[in-house]
Amino acid sequence: MLKKLGGAGVILFALTWVTVWGLHELDIIDRFRFTWEAFATLATGGLAVLGAMWIGYHQLAITKQQTLITERQVGIAGRQARIEMLNLQAQMYDRRIAVYRAIQDYMGLQWSDKLTPDSEVSKNFYVALEGSAFLFPEAVQQKIRVLHIAIRQQFAVRRTIYKLEKDNQEVGDHVQDKLDRLSDTISEAFEELTEMITRYMRIDEFEADTAE
């Protein structure tokens, strides 16, 4: 009979009889008058308790696994967010570098012997000027505009000097003085602009800047 019950059945049978014996010793029941119907009822209750314990144990194990999975997912999501932020920072840095290089190229026009700015350099500068509004504070964009106006005025003075010399007319001191003042304005504006932009180009401060 015990072989037919199997391992779990044997354990249940033993536990049941231990329970019956214990209740008998406590004078709660008479084990000699204990019927198979009563045994079946008790065994069924015991089986239900064991089943509930087994289910509860596995539910607890499943809950722990789900907690671990959730923690791992949170960690993965955090790393993905960090990677996305680094990509955003890299893109922002590249765009700022492009703006600064366009400004440098435009700045170099003041040493040119041409009477009009190079069209390609000017185009890139205008793109950088408009894009700077989304990449730098307003003060930086204003300083870029100061540089832009001064360089254009410098070219205008150059054309005036060229025309006077072409017509064999004397170039007045006031014209040369204006050209010199514009050169000083350009140099000062570029120096200040470089100092302002440097804060947004340094790697050690870039992360704090993008987090603002």
Coordinates of C-alpha atoms in Angstrom, one line a residue:
M1 CA 0.0 0.0 0.0
L2 CA 2.8 2.4 0.9
K3 CA 4.5 1.7 -2.4
K4 CA 1.3 2.8 -4.2
L5 CA 1.2 6.1 -2.2
G6 CA 4.6 7.1 -3.4
G7 CA 7.2 9.3 -1.5
A8 CA 4.8 12.2 -0.9
G9 CA 2.0 9.9 0.2
V10 CA 4.2 8.1 2.7
I11 CA 5.3 11.4 4.2
L12 CA 1.7 12.5 4.4
F13 CA 0.6 9.2 5.9
A14 CA 3.3 9.4 8.5
L15 CA 2.5 13.0 9.4
T16 CA -1.1 12.2 9.7
W17 CA -0.6 9.3 12.0
V18 CA 1.9 11.4 14.1
T19 CA -0.8 14.1 14.3
V20 CA -3.4 11.5 15.3
W21 CA -1.1 10.1 17.9
G22 CA -0.4 13.5 19.3
L23 CA -4.1 14.4 19.5
H24 CA -4.7 11.1 21.2
E25 CA -2.0 11.8 23.8
L26 CA -3.7 15.1 24.4
D27 CA -7.0 13.3 24.9
I28 CA -8.6 15.2 22.1
I29 CA -9.4 12.1 20.1
D30 CA -9.3 8.4 20.6
R31 CA -7.0 6.9 18.0
F32 CA -8.4 3.4 18.5
R33 CA -11.8 4.7 17.4
F34 CA -10.4 6.8 14.6
T35 CA -12.1 5.8 11.4
W36 CA -10.8 5.9 7.8
E37 CA -13.3 8.6 7.0
A38 CA -11.9 10.8 9.7
F39 CA -8.4 9.9 8.5
A40 CA -9.3 10.9 5.0
T41 CA -10.7 14.2 6.2
L42 CA -7.5 14.9 8.2
A43 CA -5.3 13.7 5.3
T44 CA -7.1 16.0 2.9
G45 CA -6.7 19.0 5.2
G46 CA -3.1 18.2 5.7
L47 CA -2.6 17.8 2.0
A48 CA -4.2 21.2 1.4
V49 CA -1.9 22.8 4.0
L50 CA 1.1 21.2 2.4
G51 CA -0.1 22.3 -1.1
A52 CA -0.6 25.8 0.2
M53 CA 2.9 25.8 1.7
W54 CA 4.4 24.5 -1.5
I55 CA 2.6 27.1 -3.6
G56 CA 3.6 29.9 -1.2
Y57 CA 7.2 28.8 -1.3
H58 CA 7.3 28.8 -5.1
Q59 CA 5.5 32.1 -5.3
L60 CA 8.1 33.6 -3.0
A61 CA 10.8 32.3 -5.2
I62 CA 9.1 33.7 -8.3
T63 CA 8.7 37.1 -6.5
K64 CA 12.4 37.1 -5.7
Q65 CA 13.3 36.3 -9.4
Q66 CA 10.9 39.0 -10.6
T67 CA 12.6 41.5 -8.2
L68 CA 16.0 40.6 -9.5
I69 CA 14.8 40.9 -13.1
T70 CA 13.3 44.3 -12.3
E71 CA 16.6 45.5 -10.7
R72 CA 18.5 44.4 -13.7
Q73 CA 16.1 46.1 -16.1
V74 CA 16.5 49.3 -14.1
G75 CA 20.2 49.0 -14.3
I76 CA 20.1 48.4 -18.0
A77 CA 17.8 51.3 -18.5
G78 CA 20.1 53.5 -16.5
R79 CA 23.1 52.5 -18.6
Q80 CA 21.1 53.1 -21.8
A81 CA 20.1 56.6 -20.6
R82 CA 23.8 57.3 -19.8
I83 CA 24.9 56.1 -23.3
E84 CA 22.2 58.3 -24.9
M85 CA 23.4 61.3 -22.9
L86 CA 27.0 60.7 -23.9
N87 CA 25.9 60.5 -27.6
L88 CA 24.0 63.7 -27.1
Q89 CA 27.0 65.4 -25.6
A90 CA 29.2 64.2 -28.4
Q91 CA 26.8 65.5 -31.0
M92 CA 26.6 68.9 -29.2
Y93 CA 30.4 69.1 -28.9
D94 CA 30.8 68.4 -32.6
R95 CA 28.3 71.1 -33.5
R96 CA 30.0 73.6 -31.3
I97 CA 33.4 72.7 -32.7
A98 CA 31.9 73.3 -36.2
V99 CA 30.6 76.7 -35.2
Y100 CA 34.0 77.7 -33.8
R101 CA 35.9 76.6 -36.9
A102 CA 33.5 78.5 -39.1
I103 CA 34.2 81.6 -37.0
Q104 CA 37.9 81.1 -37.2
D105 CA 37.7 80.8 -41.0
Y106 CA 35.7 84.0 -41.2
M107 CA 38.1 85.7 -38.8
G108 CA 40.9 84.8 -41.2
L109 CA 39.3 86.9 -43.9
Q110 CA 40.7 90.1 -42.3
W111 CA 44.2 89.1 -43.5
S112 CA 43.0 88.5 -47.0
D113 CA 43.9 90.8 -49.9
K114 CA 40.4 90.3 -51.4
L115 CA 37.8 93.1 -51.6
T116 CA 34.9 90.8 -50.8
P117 CA 34.6 87.9 -48.4
D118 CA 35.0 84.4 -49.8
S119 CA 31.5 83.1 -50.6
E120 CA 32.0 79.6 -49.2
V121 CA 33.5 80.9 -46.0
S122 CA 30.8 83.5 -45.6
K123 CA 28.1 80.9 -46.2
N124 CA 29.5 78.6 -43.5
F125 CA 29.8 81.5 -41.1
Y126 CA 26.1 82.5 -41.6
V127 CA 25.1 78.9 -40.9
A128 CA 27.2 78.9 -37.8
L129 CA 25.8 82.3 -36.7
E130 CA 22.2 81.1 -36.9
G131 CA 23.1 77.7 -35.3
S132 CA 24.9 79.3 -32.4
A133 CA 21.5 80.4 -31.0
F134 CA 20.8 76.7 -30.2
L135 CA 24.3 75.8 -29.0
F136 CA 25.5 78.8 -26.9
P137 CA 24.1 81.5 -24.6
E138 CA 22.8 84.6 -26.2
A139 CA 25.9 86.6 -25.1
V140 CA 28.0 84.3 -27.4
Q141 CA 25.8 84.9 -30.4
Q142 CA 25.9 88.7 -29.8
K143 CA 29.7 88.6 -29.7
I144 CA 29.7 86.7 -33.0
R145 CA 27.5 89.4 -34.6
V146 CA 30.0 92.1 -33.4
L147 CA 32.7 90.2 -35.1
H148 CA 30.7 89.7 -38.2
I149 CA 29.8 93.5 -38.5
A150 CA 33.4 94.6 -37.9
I151 CA 34.8 92.3 -40.6
R152 CA 32.2 93.4 -43.1
Q153 CA 33.0 97.0 -42.4
Q154 CA 36.6 96.3 -42.8
F155 CA 36.0 94.9 -46.3
A156 CA 33.9 98.1 -47.1
V157 CA 36.9 100.3 -46.0
R158 CA 39.2 98.2 -48.2
R159 CA 37.0 98.7 -51.2
T160 CA 37.0 102.5 -50.5
I161 CA 40.8 102.5 -50.3
Y162 CA 41.0 100.5 -53.5
K163 CA 38.7 102.8 -55.3
L164 CA 40.6 105.9 -54.1
E165 CA 44.0 104.5 -55.1
K166 CA 42.6 103.4 -58.5
D167 CA 41.4 106.9 -59.2
N168 CA 44.8 108.2 -58.0
Q169 CA 43.1 109.9 -55.0
E170 CA 44.7 110.4 -51.7
V171 CA 43.7 108.0 -48.9
G172 CA 43.0 110.2 -46.0
D173 CA 44.3 109.4 -42.5
H174 CA 40.8 109.1 -41.2
V175 CA 40.2 106.2 -43.6
Q176 CA 43.4 104.4 -42.5
D177 CA 42.5 105.1 -38.9
K178 CA 39.1 103.6 -39.3
L179 CA 40.7 100.5 -40.8
D180 CA 43.1 100.2 -37.9
R181 CA 40.2 100.6 -35.4
L182 CA 38.3 97.9 -37.1
S183 CA 41.3 95.6 -37.0
D184 CA 41.5 96.2 -33.2
T185 CA 37.8 95.6 -32.8
I186 CA 38.0 92.4 -34.6
S187 CA 41.0 91.1 -32.6
E188 CA 39.4 92.1 -29.3
A189 CA 36.0 90.6 -30.3
F190 CA 37.6 87.3 -31.4
E191 CA 39.7 87.1 -28.2
E192 CA 36.7 87.7 -26.0
L193 CA 34.6 85.3 -28.1
T194 CA 37.2 82.6 -27.8
E195 CA 37.3 83.0 -24.0
M196 CA 33.5 82.8 -23.9
I197 CA 33.3 79.7 -26.1
T198 CA 36.1 77.9 -24.3
R199 CA 33.9 77.1 -21.3
Y200 CA 31.6 75.2 -23.6
M201 CA 34.4 73.3 -25.4
R202 CA 36.3 71.9 -22.4
I203 CA 35.6 68.2 -21.8
D204 CA 35.7 68.5 -18.0
E205 CA 33.0 71.1 -17.9
F206 CA 30.9 69.9 -20.9
E207 CA 28.9 67.4 -18.9
A208 CA 27.9 69.9 -16.3
D209 CA 26.9 72.4 -18.9
T210 CA 24.6 69.9 -20.8
A211 CA 23.0 68.9 -17.5
E212 CA 21.8 72.4 -16.8

